[in-house]
JSON list of C-alpha atoms in Angstrom, two decimals:
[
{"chain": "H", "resi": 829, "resn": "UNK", "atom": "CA", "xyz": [18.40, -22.43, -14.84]},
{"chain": "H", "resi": 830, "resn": "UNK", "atom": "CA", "xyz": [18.34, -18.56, -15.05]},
{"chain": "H", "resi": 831, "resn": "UNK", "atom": "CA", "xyz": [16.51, -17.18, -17.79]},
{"chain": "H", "resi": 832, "resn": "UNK", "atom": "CA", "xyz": [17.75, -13.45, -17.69]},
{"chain": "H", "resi": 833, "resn": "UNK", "atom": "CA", "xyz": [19.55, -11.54, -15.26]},
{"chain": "H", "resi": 834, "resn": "UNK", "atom": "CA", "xyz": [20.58, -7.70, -16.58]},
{"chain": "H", "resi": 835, "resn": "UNK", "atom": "CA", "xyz": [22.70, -6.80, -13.19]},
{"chain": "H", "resi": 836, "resn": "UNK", "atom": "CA", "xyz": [24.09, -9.49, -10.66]},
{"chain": "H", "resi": 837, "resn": "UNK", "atom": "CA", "xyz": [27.15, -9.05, -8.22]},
{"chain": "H", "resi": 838, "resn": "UNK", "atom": "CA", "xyz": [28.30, -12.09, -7.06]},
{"chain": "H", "resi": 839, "resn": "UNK", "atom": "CA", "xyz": [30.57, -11.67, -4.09]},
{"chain": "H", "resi": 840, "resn": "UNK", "atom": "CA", "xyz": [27.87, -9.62, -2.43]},
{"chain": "H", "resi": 841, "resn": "UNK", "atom": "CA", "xyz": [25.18, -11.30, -3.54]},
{"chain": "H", "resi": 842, "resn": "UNK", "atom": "CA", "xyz": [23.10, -8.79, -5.04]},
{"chain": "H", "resi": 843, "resn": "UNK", "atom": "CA", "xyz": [21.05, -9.13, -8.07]},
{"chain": "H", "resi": 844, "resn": "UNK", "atom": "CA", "xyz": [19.10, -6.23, -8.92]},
{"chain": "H", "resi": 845, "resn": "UNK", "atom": "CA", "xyz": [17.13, -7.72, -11.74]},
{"chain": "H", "resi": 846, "resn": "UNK", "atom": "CA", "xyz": [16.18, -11.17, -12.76]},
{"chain": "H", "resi": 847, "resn": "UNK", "atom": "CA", "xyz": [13.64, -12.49, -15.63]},
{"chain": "H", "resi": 848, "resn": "UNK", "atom": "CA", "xyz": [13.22, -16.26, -14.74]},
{"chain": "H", "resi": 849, "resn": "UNK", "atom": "CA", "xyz": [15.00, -18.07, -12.14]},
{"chain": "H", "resi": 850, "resn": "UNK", "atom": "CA", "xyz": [14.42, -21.68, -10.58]},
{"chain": "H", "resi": 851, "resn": "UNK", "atom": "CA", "xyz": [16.30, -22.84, -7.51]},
{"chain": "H", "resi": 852, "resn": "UNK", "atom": "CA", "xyz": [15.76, -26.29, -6.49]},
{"chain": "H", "resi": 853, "resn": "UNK", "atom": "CA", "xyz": [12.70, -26.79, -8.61]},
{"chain": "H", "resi": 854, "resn": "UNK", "atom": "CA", "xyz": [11.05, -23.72, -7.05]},
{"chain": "H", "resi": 855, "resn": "UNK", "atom": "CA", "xyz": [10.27, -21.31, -9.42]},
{"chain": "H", "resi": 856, "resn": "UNK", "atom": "CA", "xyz": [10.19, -17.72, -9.06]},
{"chain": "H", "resi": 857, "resn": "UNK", "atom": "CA", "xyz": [8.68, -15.66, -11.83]},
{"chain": "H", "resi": 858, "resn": "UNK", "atom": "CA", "xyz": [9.67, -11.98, -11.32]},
{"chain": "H", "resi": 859, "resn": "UNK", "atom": "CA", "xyz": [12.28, -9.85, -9.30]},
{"chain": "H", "resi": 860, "resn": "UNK", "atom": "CA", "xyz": [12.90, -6.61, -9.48]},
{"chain": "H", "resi": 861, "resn": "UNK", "atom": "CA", "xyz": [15.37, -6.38, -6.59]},
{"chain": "H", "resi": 862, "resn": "UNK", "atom": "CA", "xyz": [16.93, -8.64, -4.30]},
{"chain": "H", "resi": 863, "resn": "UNK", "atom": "CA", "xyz": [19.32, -8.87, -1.68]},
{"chain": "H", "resi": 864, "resn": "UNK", "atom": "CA", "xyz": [20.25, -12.28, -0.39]},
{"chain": "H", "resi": 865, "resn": "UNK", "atom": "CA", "xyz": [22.78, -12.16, 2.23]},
{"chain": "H", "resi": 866, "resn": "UNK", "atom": "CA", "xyz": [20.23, -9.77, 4.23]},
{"chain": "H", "resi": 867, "resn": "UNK", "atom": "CA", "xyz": [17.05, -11.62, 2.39]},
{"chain": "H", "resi": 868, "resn": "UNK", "atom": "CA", "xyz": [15.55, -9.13, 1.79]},
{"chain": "H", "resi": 869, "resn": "UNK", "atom": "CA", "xyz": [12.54, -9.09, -0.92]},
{"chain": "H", "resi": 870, "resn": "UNK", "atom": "CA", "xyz": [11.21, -5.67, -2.48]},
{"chain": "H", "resi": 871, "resn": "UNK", "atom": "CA", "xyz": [8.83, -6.86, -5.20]},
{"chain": "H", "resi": 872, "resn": "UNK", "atom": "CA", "xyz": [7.87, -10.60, -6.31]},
{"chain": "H", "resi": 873, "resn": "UNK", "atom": "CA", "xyz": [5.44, -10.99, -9.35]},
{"chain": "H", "resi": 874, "resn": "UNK", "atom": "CA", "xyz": [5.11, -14.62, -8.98]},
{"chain": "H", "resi": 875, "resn": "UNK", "atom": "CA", "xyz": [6.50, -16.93, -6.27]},
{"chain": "H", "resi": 876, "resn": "UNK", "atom": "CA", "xyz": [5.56, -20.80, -5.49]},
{"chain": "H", "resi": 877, "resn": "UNK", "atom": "CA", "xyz": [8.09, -21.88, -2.59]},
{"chain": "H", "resi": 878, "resn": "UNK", "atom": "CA", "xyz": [8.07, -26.23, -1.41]},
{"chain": "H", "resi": 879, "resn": "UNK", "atom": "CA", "xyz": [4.40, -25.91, -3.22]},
{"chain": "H", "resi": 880, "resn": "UNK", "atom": "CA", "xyz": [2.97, -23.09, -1.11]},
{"chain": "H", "resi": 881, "resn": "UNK", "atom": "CA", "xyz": [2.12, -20.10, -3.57]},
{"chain": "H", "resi": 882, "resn": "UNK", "atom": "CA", "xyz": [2.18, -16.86, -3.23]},
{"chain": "H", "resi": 883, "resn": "UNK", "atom": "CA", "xyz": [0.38, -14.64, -5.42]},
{"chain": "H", "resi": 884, "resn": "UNK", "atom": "CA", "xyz": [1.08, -11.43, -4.90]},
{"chain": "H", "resi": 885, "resn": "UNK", "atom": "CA", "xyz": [4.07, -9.85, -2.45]},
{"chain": "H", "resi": 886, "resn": "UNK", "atom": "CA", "xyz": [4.93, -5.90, -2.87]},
{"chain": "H", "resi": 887, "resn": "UNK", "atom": "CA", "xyz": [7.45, -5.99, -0.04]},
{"chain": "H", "resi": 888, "resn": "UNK", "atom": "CA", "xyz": [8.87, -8.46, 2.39]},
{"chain": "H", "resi": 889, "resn": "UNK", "atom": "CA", "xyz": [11.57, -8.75, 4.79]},
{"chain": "H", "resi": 890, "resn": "UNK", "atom": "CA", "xyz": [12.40, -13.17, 5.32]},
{"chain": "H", "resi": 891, "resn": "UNK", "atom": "CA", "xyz": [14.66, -12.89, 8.78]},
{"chain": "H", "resi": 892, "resn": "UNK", "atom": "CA", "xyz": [12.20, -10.73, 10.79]},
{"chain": "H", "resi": 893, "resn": "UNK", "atom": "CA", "xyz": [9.06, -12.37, 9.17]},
{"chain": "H", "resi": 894, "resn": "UNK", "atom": "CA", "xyz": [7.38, -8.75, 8.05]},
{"chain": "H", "resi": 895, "resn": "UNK", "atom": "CA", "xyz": [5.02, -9.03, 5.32]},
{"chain": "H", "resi": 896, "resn": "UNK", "atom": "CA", "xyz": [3.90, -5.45, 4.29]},
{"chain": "H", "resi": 897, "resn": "UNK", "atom": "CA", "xyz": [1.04, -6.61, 1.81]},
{"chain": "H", "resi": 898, "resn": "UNK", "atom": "CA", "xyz": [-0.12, -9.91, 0.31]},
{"chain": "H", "resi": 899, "resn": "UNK", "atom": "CA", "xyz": [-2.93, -10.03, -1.77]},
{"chain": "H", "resi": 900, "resn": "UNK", "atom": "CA", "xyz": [-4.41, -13.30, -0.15]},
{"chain": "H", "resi": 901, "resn": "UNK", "atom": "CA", "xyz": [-2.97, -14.57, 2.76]},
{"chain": "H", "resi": 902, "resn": "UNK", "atom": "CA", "xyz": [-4.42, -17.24, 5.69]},
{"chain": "H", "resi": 903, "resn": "UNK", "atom": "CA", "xyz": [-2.41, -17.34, 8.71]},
{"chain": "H", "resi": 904, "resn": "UNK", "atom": "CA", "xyz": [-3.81, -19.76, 12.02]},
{"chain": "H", "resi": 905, "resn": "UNK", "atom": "CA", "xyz": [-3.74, -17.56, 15.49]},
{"chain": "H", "resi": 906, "resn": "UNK", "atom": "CA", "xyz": [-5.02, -18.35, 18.39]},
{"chain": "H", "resi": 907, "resn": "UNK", "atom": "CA", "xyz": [-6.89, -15.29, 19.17]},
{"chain": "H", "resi": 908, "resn": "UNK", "atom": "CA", "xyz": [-8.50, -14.09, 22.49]},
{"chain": "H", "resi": 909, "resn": "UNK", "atom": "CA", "xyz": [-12.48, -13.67, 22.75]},
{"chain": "H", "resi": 910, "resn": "UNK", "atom": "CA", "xyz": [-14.04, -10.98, 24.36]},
{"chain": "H", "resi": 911, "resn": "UNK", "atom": "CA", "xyz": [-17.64, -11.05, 24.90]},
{"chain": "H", "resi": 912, "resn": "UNK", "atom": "CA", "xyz": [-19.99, -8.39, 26.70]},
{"chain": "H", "resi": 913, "resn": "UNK", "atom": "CA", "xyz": [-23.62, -9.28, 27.90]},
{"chain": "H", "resi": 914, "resn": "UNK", "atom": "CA", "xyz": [-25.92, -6.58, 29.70]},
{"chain": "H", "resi": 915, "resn": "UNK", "atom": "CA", "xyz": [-26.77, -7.74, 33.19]},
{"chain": "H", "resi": 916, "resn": "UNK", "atom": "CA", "xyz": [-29.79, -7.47, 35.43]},
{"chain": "H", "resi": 917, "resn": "UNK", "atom": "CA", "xyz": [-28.86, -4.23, 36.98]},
{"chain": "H", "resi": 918, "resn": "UNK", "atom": "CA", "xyz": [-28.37, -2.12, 34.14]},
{"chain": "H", "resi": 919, "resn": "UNK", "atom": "CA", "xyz": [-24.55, -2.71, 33.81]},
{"chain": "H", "resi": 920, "resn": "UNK", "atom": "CA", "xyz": [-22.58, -4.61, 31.28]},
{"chain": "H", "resi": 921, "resn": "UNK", "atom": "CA", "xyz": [-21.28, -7.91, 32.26]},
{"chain": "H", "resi": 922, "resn": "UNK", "atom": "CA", "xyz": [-17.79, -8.89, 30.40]},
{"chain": "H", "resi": 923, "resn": "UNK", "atom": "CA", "xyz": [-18.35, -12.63, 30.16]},
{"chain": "H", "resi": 924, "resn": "UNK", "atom": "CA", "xyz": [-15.09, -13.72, 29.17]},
{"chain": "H", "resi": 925, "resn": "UNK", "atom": "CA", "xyz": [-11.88, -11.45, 29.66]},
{"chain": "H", "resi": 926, "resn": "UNK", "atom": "CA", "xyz": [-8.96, -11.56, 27.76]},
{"chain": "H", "resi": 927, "resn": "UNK", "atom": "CA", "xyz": [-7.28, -14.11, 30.28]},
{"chain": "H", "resi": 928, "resn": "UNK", "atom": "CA", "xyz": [-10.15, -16.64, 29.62]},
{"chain": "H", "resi": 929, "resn": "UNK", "atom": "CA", "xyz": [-11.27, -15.95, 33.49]},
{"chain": "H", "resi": 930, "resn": "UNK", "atom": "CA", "xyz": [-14.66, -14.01, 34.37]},
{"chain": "H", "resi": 931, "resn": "UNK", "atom": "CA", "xyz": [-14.93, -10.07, 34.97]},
{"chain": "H", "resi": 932, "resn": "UNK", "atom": "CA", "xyz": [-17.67, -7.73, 35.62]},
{"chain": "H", "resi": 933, "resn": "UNK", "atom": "CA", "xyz": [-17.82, -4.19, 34.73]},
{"chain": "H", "resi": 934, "resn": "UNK", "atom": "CA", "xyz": [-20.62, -1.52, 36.09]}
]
């Protein structure tokens, strides 16, 4: 089902403007440009893909994963710790490097 589309090109599979569209039961509200072949997103008003929404998405490149801005997003990392504690003598102890193992710093 495709509500409105003003400009399409088939063969090279750009559609520069689209109203409404649903593909596979995942709906996408707004598009102002889009390029498939190199799937590449500019602008997405609305977008709810295999029941993970999206609110907000000003510009977004699929094949090398870049996200420019999101209005929410929550992504899971693991993330290294650093911690510093002062030491006995005066000079800062790191307790845990990046590498997870112990260093000390005067």
């Amino acid at each position: 089902m495709i509500g409105a589309v003003s400009s399409q090109t088939i063969c090279t599979y750009v559609i520069s403007t689209i109203g409404s569209l649903a593909i596979c039961t995942n709906m996408v509200g707004t598009v102002s440009s889009q390029t498939i072949c190199t799937y590449v997103i500019s602008a997405i008003g609305s977008l709810t893909i295999l029941t993970h929404s999206v609110s907000t998405i000003s510009s977004q490149t699929i094949c090398t994963y870049v996200i420019s801005a999101i209005s929410s997003l929550r992504v899971v990392s693991r993330v290294g710790v650093r911690r510093t504690a002062f030491s006995d003598n005066g000079g800062i102890e790191q307790v845990a490097g990046i590498d997870g193992r112990k260093s000390e710093s005067a």
